[in-house]
Coordinates of C-alpha atoms in Angstrom, one line a residue:
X1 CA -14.4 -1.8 11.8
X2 CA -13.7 0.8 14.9
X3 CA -13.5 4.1 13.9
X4 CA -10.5 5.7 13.9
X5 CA -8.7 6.3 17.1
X6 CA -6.9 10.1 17.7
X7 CA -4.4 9.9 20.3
X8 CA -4.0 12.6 22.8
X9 CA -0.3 12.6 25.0
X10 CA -0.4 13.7 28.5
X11 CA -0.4 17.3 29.2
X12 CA 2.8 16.8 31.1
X13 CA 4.4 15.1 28.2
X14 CA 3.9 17.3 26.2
X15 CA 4.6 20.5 28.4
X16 CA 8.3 19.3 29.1
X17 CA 8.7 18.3 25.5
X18 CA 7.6 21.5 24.3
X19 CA 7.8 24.4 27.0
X20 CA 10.1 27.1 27.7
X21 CA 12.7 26.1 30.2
X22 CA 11.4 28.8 33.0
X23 CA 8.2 26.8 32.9
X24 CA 9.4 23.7 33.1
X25 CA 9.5 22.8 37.2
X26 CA 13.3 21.5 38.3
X27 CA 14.2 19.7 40.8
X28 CA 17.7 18.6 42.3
X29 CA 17.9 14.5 43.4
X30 CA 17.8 13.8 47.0
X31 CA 21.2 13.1 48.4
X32 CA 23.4 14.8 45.2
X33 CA 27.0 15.9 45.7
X34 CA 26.0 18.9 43.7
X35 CA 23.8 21.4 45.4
X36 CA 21.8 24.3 43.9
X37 CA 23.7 27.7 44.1
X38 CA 22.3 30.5 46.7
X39 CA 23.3 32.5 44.1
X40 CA 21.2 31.1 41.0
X41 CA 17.8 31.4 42.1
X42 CA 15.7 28.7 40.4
X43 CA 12.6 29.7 38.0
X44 CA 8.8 29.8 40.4
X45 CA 6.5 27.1 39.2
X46 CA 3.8 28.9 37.9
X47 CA 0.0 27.3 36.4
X48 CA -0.8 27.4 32.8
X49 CA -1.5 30.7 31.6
X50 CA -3.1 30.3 28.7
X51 CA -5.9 27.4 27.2
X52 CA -3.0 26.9 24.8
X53 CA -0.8 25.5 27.4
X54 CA -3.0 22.4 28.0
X55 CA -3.8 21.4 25.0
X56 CA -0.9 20.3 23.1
X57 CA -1.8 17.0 21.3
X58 CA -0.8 15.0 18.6
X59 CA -4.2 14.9 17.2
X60 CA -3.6 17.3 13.4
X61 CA -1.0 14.9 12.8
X62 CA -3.1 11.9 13.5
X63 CA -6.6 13.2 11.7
X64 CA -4.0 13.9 8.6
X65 CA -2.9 10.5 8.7
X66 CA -4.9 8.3 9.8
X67 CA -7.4 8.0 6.6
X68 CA -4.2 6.5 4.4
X69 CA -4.1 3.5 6.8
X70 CA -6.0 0.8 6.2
X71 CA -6.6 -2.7 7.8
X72 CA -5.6 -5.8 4.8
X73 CA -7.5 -9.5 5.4
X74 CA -5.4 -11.8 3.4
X75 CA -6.7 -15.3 2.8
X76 CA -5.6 -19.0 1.1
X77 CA -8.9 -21.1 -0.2
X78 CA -8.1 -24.5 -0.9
X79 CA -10.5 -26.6 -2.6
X80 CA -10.5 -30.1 -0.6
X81 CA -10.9 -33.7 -2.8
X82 CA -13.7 -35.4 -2.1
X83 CA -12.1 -38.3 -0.6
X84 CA -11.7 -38.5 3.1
X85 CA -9.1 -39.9 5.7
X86 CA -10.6 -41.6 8.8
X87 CA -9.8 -39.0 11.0
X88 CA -11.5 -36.3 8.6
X89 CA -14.8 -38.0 8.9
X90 CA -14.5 -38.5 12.2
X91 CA -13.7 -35.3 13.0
X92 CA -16.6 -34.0 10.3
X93 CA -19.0 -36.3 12.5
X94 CA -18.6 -35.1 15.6
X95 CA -17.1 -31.4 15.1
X96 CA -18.8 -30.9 11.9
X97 CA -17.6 -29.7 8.3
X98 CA -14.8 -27.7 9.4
X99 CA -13.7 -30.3 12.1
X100 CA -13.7 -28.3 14.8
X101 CA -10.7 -26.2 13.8
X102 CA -12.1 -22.8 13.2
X103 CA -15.4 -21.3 11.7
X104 CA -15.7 -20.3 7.9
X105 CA -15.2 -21.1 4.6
X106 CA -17.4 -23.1 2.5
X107 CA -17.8 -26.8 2.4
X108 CA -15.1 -28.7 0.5
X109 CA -12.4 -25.5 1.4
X110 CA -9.9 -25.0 3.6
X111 CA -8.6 -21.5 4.4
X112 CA -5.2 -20.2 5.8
X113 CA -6.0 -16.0 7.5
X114 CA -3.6 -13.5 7.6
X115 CA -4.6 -9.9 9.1
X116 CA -2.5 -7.0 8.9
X117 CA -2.2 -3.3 8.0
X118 CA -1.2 -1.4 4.7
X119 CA -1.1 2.6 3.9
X120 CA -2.3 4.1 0.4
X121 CA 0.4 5.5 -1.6
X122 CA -1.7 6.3 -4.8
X123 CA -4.9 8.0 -5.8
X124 CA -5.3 4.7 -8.2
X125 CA -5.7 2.5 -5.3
X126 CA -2.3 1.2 -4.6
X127 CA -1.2 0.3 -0.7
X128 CA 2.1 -0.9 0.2
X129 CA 1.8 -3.2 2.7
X130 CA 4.3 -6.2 4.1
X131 CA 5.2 -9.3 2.0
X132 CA 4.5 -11.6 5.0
X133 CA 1.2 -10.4 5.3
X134 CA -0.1 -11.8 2.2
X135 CA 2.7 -14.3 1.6
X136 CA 0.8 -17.8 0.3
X137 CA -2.7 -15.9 -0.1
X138 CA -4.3 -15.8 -3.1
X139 CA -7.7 -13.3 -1.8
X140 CA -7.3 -10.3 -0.7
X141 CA -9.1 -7.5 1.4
X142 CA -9.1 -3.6 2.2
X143 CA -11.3 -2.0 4.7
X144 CA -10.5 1.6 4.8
X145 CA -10.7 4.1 7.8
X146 CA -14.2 4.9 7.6
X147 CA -14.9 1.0 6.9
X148 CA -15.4 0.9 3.7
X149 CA -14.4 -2.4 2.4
X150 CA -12.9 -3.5 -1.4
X151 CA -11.6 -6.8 -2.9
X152 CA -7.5 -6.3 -4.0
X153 CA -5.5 -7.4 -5.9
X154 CA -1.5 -8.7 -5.7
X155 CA 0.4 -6.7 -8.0
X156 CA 4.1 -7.1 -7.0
X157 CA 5.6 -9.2 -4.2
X158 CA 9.5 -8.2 -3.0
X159 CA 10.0 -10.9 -0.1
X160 CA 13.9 -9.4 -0.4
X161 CA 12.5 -6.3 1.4
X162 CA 9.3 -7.6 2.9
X163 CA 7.4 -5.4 0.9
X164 CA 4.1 -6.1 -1.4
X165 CA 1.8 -4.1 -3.2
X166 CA -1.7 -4.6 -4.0
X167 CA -4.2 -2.6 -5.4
X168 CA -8.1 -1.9 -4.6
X169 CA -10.6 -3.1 -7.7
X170 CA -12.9 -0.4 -8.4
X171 CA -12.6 2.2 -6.0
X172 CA -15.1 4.7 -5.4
X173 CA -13.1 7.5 -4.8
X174 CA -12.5 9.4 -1.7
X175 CA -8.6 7.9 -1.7
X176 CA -6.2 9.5 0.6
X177 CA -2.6 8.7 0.0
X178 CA -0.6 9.6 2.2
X179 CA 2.9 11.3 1.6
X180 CA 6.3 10.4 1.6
X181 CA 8.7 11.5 4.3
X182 CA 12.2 11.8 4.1
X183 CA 13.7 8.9 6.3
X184 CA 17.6 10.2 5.7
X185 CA 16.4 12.6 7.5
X186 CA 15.4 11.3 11.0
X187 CA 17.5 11.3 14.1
X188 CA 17.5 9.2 16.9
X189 CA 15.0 11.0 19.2
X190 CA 12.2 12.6 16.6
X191 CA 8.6 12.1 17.7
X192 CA 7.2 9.3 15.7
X193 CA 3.9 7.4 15.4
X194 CA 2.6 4.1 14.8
X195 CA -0.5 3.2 13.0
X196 CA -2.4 0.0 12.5
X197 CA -4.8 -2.9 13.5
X198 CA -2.9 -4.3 16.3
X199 CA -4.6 -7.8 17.2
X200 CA -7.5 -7.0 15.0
X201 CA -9.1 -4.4 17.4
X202 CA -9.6 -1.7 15.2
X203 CA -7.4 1.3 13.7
X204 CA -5.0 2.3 16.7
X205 CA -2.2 5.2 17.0
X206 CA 0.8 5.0 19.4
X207 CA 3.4 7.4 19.8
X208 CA 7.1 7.3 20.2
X209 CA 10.7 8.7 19.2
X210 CA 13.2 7.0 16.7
X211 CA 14.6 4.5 19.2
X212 CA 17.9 3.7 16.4
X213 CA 18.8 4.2 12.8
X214 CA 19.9 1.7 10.5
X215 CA 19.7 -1.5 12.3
X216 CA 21.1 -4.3 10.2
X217 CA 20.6 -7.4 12.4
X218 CA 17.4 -7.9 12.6
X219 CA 17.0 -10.9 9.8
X220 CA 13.2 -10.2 8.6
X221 CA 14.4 -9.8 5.3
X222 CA 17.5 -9.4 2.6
X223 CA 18.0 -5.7 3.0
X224 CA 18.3 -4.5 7.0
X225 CA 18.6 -1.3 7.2
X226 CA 15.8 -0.7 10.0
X227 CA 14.5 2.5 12.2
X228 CA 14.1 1.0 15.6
X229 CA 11.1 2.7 17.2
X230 CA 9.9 2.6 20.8
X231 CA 6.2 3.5 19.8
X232 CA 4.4 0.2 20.7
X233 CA 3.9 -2.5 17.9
X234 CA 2.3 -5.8 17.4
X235 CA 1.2 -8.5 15.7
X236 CA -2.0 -6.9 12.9
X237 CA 0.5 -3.8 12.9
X238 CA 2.9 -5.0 10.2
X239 CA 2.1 -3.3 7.1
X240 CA 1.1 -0.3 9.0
X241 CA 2.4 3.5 8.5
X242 CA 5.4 4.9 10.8
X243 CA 4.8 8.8 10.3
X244 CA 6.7 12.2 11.5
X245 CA 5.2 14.8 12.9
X246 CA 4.0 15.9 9.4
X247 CA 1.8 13.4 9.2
X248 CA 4.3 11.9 6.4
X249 CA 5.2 8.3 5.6
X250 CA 9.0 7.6 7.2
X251 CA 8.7 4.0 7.3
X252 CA 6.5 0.9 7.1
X253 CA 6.5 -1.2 10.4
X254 CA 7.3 -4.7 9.6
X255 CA 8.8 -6.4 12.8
X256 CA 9.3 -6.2 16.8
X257 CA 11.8 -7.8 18.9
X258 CA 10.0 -9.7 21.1
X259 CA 9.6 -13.2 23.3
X260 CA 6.0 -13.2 24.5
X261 CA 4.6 -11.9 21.1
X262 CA 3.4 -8.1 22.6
X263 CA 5.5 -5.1 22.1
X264 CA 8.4 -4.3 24.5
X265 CA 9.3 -1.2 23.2
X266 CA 11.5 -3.0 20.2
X267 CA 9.9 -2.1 17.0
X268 CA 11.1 -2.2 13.6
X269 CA 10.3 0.1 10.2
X270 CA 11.3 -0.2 6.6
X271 CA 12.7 3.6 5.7
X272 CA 10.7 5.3 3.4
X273 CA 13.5 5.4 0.9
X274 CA 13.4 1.7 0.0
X275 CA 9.7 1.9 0.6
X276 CA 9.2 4.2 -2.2
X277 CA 11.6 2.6 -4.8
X278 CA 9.5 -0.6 -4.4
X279 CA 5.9 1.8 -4.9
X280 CA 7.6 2.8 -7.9
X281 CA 8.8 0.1 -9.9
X282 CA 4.6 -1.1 -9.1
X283 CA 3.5 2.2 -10.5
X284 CA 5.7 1.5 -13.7
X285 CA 4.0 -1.2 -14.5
X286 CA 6.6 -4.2 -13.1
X287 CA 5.5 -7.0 -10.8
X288 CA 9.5 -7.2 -10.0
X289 CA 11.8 -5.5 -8.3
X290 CA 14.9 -5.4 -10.0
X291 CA 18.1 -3.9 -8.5
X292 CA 21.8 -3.1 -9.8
X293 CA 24.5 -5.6 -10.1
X294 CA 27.7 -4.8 -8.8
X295 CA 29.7 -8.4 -9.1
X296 CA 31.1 -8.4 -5.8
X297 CA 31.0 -10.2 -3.0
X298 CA 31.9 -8.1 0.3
X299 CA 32.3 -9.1 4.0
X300 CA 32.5 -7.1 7.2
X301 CA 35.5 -5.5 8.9
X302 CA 36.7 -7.3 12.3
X303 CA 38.9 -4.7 14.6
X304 CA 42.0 -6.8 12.9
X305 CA 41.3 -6.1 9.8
X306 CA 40.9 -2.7 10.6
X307 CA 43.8 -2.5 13.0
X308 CA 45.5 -4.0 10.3
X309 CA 44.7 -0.9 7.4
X310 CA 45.2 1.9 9.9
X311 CA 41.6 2.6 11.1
X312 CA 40.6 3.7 14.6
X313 CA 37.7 1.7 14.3
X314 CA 35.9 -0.7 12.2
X315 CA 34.1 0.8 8.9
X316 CA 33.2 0.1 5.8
X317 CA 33.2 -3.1 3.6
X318 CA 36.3 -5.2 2.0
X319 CA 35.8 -6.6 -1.3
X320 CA 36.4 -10.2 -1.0
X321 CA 35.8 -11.2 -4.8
X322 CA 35.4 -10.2 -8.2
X323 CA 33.4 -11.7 -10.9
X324 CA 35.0 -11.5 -14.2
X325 CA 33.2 -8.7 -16.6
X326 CA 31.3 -7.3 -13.8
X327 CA 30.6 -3.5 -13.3
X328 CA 32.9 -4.2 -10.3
X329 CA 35.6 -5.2 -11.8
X330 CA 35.0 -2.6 -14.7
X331 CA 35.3 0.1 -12.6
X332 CA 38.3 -1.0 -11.2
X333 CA 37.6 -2.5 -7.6
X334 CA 40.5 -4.9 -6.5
X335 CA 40.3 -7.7 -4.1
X336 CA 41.0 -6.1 -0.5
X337 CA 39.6 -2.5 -1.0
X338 CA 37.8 -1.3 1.4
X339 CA 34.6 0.5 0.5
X340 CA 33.8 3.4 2.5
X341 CA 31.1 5.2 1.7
X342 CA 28.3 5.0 -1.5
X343 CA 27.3 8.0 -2.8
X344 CA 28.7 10.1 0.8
X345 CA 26.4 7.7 2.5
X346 CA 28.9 6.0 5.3
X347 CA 28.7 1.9 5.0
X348 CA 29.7 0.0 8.2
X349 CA 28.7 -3.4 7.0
X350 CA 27.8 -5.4 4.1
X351 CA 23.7 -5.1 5.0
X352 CA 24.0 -1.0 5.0
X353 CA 26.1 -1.2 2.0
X354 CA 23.7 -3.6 0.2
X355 CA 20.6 -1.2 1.1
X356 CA 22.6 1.8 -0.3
X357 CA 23.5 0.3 -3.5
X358 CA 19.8 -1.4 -3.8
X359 CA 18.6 2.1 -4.2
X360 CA 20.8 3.8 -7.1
X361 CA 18.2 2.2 -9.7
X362 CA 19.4 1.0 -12.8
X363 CA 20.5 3.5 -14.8
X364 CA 23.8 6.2 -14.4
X365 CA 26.3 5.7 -11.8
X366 CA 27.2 5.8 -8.2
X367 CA 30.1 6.8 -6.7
X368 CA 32.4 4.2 -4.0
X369 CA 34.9 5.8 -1.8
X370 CA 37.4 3.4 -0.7
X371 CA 40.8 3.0 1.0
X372 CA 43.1 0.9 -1.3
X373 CA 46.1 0.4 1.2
X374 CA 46.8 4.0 2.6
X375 CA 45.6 6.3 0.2
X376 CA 41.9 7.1 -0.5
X377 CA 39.8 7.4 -3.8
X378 CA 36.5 7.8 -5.4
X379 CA 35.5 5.5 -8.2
X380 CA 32.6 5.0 -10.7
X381 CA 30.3 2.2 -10.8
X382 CA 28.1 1.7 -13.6
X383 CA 24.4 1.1 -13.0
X384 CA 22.8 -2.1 -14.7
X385 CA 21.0 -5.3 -14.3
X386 CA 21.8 -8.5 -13.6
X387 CA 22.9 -9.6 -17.1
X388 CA 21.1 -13.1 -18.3
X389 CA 23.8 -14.7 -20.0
X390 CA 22.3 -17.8 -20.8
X391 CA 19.0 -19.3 -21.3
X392 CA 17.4 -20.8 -17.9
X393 CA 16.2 -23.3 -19.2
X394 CA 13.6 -24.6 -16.3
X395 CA 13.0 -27.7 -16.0
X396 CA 10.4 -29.8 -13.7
X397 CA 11.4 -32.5 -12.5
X398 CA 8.7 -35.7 -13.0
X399 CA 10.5 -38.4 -12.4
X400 CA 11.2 -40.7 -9.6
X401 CA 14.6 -39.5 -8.2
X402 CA 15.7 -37.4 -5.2
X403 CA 14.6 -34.2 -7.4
X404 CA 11.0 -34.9 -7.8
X405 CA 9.1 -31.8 -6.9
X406 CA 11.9 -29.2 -7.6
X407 CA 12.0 -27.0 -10.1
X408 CA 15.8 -26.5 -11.8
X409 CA 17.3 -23.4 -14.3
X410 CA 20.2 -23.4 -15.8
X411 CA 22.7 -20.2 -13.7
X412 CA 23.9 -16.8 -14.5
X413 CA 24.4 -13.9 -12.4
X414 CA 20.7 -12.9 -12.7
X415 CA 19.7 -16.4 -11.3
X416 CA 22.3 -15.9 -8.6
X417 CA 21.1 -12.3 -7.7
X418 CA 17.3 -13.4 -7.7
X419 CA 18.2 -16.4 -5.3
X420 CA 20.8 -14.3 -3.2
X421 CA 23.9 -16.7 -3.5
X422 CA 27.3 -16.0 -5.0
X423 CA 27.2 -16.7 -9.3
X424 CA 29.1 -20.3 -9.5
X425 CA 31.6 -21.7 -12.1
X426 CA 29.2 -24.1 -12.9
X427 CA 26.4 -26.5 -11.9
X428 CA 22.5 -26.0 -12.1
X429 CA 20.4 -24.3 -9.3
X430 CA 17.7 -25.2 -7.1
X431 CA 15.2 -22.3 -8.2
X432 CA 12.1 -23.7 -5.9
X433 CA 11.2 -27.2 -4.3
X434 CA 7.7 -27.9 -3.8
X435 CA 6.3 -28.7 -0.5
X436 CA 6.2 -32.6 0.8
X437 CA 8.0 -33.8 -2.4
X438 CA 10.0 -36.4 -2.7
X439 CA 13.2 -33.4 -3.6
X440 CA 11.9 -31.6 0.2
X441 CA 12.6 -34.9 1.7
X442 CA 15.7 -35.6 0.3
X443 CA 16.7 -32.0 1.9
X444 CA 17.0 -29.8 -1.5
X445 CA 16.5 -25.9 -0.6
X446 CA 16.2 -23.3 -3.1
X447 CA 19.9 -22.1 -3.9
X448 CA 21.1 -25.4 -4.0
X449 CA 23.6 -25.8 -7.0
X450 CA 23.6 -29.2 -8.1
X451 CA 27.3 -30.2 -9.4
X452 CA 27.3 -33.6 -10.0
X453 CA 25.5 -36.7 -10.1
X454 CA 26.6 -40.1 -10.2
X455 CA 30.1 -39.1 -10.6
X456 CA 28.9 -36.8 -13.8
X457 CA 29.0 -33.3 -14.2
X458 CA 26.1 -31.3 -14.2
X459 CA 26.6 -28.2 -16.3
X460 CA 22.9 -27.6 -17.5
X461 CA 19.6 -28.7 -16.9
X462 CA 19.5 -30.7 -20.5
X463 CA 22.5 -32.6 -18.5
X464 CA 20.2 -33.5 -15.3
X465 CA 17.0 -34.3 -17.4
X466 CA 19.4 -36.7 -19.1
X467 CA 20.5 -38.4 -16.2
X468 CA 17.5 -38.5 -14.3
X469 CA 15.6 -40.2 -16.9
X470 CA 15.6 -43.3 -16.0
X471 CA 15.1 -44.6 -12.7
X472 CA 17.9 -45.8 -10.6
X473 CA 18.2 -47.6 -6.9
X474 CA 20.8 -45.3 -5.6
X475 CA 21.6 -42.0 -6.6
X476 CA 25.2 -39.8 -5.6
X477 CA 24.5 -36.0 -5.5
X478 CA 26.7 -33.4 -4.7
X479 CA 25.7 -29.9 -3.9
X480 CA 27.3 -27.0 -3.7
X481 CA 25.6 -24.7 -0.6
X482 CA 27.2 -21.7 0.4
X483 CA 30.4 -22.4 -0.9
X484 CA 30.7 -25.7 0.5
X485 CA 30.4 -29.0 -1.9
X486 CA 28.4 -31.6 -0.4
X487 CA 28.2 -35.3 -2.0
X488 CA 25.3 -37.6 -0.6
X489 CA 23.9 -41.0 -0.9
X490 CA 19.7 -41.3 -1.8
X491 CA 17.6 -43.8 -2.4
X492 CA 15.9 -44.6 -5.8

């Protein structure tokens, strides 16, 4: 691997960024209504007076840095059977073993490659990186800043936030983590920095400012609550370490708004605050994230709803529903609050209020402020789990029927929180469908609630095991998706 780069801005960057105001040169635009005063002389331009002057640089931060960051080479081997289609032996024939599609890999294996960037957090050997980079891959690679290269291991995947962590096998020592920022603390403007394997060239810095705080529609994962940076990203950078001037870790770049694949100047971190709950809950030993249950479902406020309750401008969250026994309704949320702020932390729609009540833990309280028709209050929420209230029951489906391939629990509100839809009355849900099986033709996704079939109730997966037993010519499902209850026709 390169070495690492050290990234030195502009003297005149840094000058005007950082020099007095009598030695920064000024200059009225051509053709202004407003004119300098004869009476306000302006300052002389005058050279650098001292060697100190010229060499501002970003370097310290950079040489602190730079050694937590470390390029990840994710891989997925797939062991081919020894029979062959006609076009695989005619492509072995004339292209060879691999067929012409790419170098590598033994013969009889097929490999998927994922390259990307991670930052040590531990002495032990764990590095956060992004979930997408080593989503599907069962090997795993580190090479460190001064190349040194080690075999990893997965030890906790959170696609909710886009966040993984694996950790090096048998380290050597010399293990620089790098430390935690404090993310609440940035404003739009700070000096930032990028580092990563962009494209697979090699360990590379770019600089930047905080572009935007808490962007929330971005859609790379469950909880958006990004910093939008201008410092340039690109694809090999996810993974990689967003750092402050201290050289600490304020976010993990994980995304970049863009239509030609290179950066425009539209790039996206995960704050340090969610990052470091999810290093965490690995360093205690979990290979899951679990967060609180509230028992709520909320929904954003239009300028008529707020019109409507006296606000200047839309804010917060309304509750829209309750689920019976729920800290929610426990500590006394009604159905048209308005949830304001978590903790003093100001919510303005459900994805900022969903990352600030992902991070209270599971344990204690938190504290809602909300508007209950003109008056204002604080409430308590109690801190728990998603409570498993009855067994799940999986069960995988084997026989022929439009649910071959999926894989079927029975619900409760921890099944509903780990697949991210609102807890149902009743029914069985769709916990995973397996690719090119007969269920992912017949259009089953995971969070699917199967209601009924054949006219019969489906309250537990005993009841569609029962059902499905036997083979039929035509089968009537219906599906409950989002809310809406769906009844079609399949094939035996």
């Amino acid at each position: 691997m390169p070495r690492s780069s050290l990234l030195l801005v502009p003297v005149l960057t840094a000058t005007l960024a950082a020099a007095p105001a009598s030695a920064q040169m000024m200059k009225t635009p051509e053709g202004s209504a407003e004119k300098a005063s004869p009476d306000k002389a302006l300052p002389d331009k005058v050279a650098p007076l001292a060697k100190g002057q010229v060499q501002l640089s970003f370097a310290p931060v950079v040489k602190r840095a730079a050694p937590s960051v470390v390029n990840v080479y994710a891989s997925h081997v797939e062991t081919r059977g020894q029979s062959r289609s006609a076009m695989d032996e005619f492509m072995r024939r004339f292209f060879g073993e691999n067929g012409g599609r790419g170098r590598g890999g033994a013969p009889g294996e097929r490999a998927q490659k994922s390259l990307g960037s991670g930052v040590i957090v531990d002495e032990s050997g764990l590095v956060i990186t992004n979930n997408h980079v080593i989503e599907n891959m069962n090997e795993v690679r580190v090479s460190l800043a001064d190349r040194r290269e080690f075999e990893a291991t997965i030890v906790l995947r959170d696609p909710r936030t886009d966040l993984a962590v694996v950790k090096i096998k048998n380290p050597t020592g010399g293990l620089i983590p790098m430390a935690f920022g404090d993310s609440e603390a940035l404003e739009v403007g700070d000096f930032v920095m990028a580092i990563g394997n962009p494209f697979g060239v090699g360990q590379t810095v770019t600089q930047g400012i905080v572009s935007a705080l808490a962007r929330t529609q971005v859609g790379s994962s469950d909880y958006q609550f990004f910093i939008q940076t201008d410092a340039a990203i690109n694809p090999g950078n996810s993974g990689g370490a967003l750092v402050d001037l201290q050289g600490q870790l304020v976010g993990i770049n994980t995304a970049i708004y863009s239509q030609s694949g290179g950066s425009h100047g539209i790039g996206f971190a995960i704050p340090a605050s969610m990052v470091r709950a999810v290093v965490e809950t690995a360093k205690g030993g979990a290979t899951a994230v679990r967060r609180p249950w509230l028992g709520a479902r909320v929904q954003s406020v239009t300028p008529d709803i707020a019109e409507s309750m006296g606000l200047d401008h839309p804010t917060g969250v309304l509750v829209a529903s309750l689920q019976p026994k729920s800290p929610a309704e426990e500590a006394g949320l009604k159905r048209g609050d308005l949830i304001l702020t978590v903790d003093g932390k100001v919510v303005d729609d459900p994805e900022a209020f969903g990352y600030r009540f992902a991070l209270k833990g599971l344990t204690g309280q938190t504290k809602f402020g909300i508007l209950r028709g003109t008056g204002r209050s604080t409430i308590a929420v109690k801190l728990g789990p998603a409570p498993e209230t009855r067994p799940r029951d999986t069960l995988k489906v084997r026989t022929r029927s439009p649910f071959l391939g999926a894989t079927l629990v029975n619900t409760s509100p921890a099944v509903a929180e780990e697949l991210q839809v609102d807890f149902p009355s009743e029914g069985v849900a769709v916990a995973g469908v397996d690719e090119g099986s007969i269920a992912a033709r017949a259009g089953l996704q995971k969070g699917d609630m199967i209601v009924a079939i054949n006219g019969l109730p489906i309250a537990t997966t005993k009841d569609l095991e029962r059902v499905t037993r036997n083979s039929l010519n035509m089968w009537e499902v219906s599906i409950n998706r989002g809310g809406e209850v769906m009844t079609s026709m399949f094939g035996g």
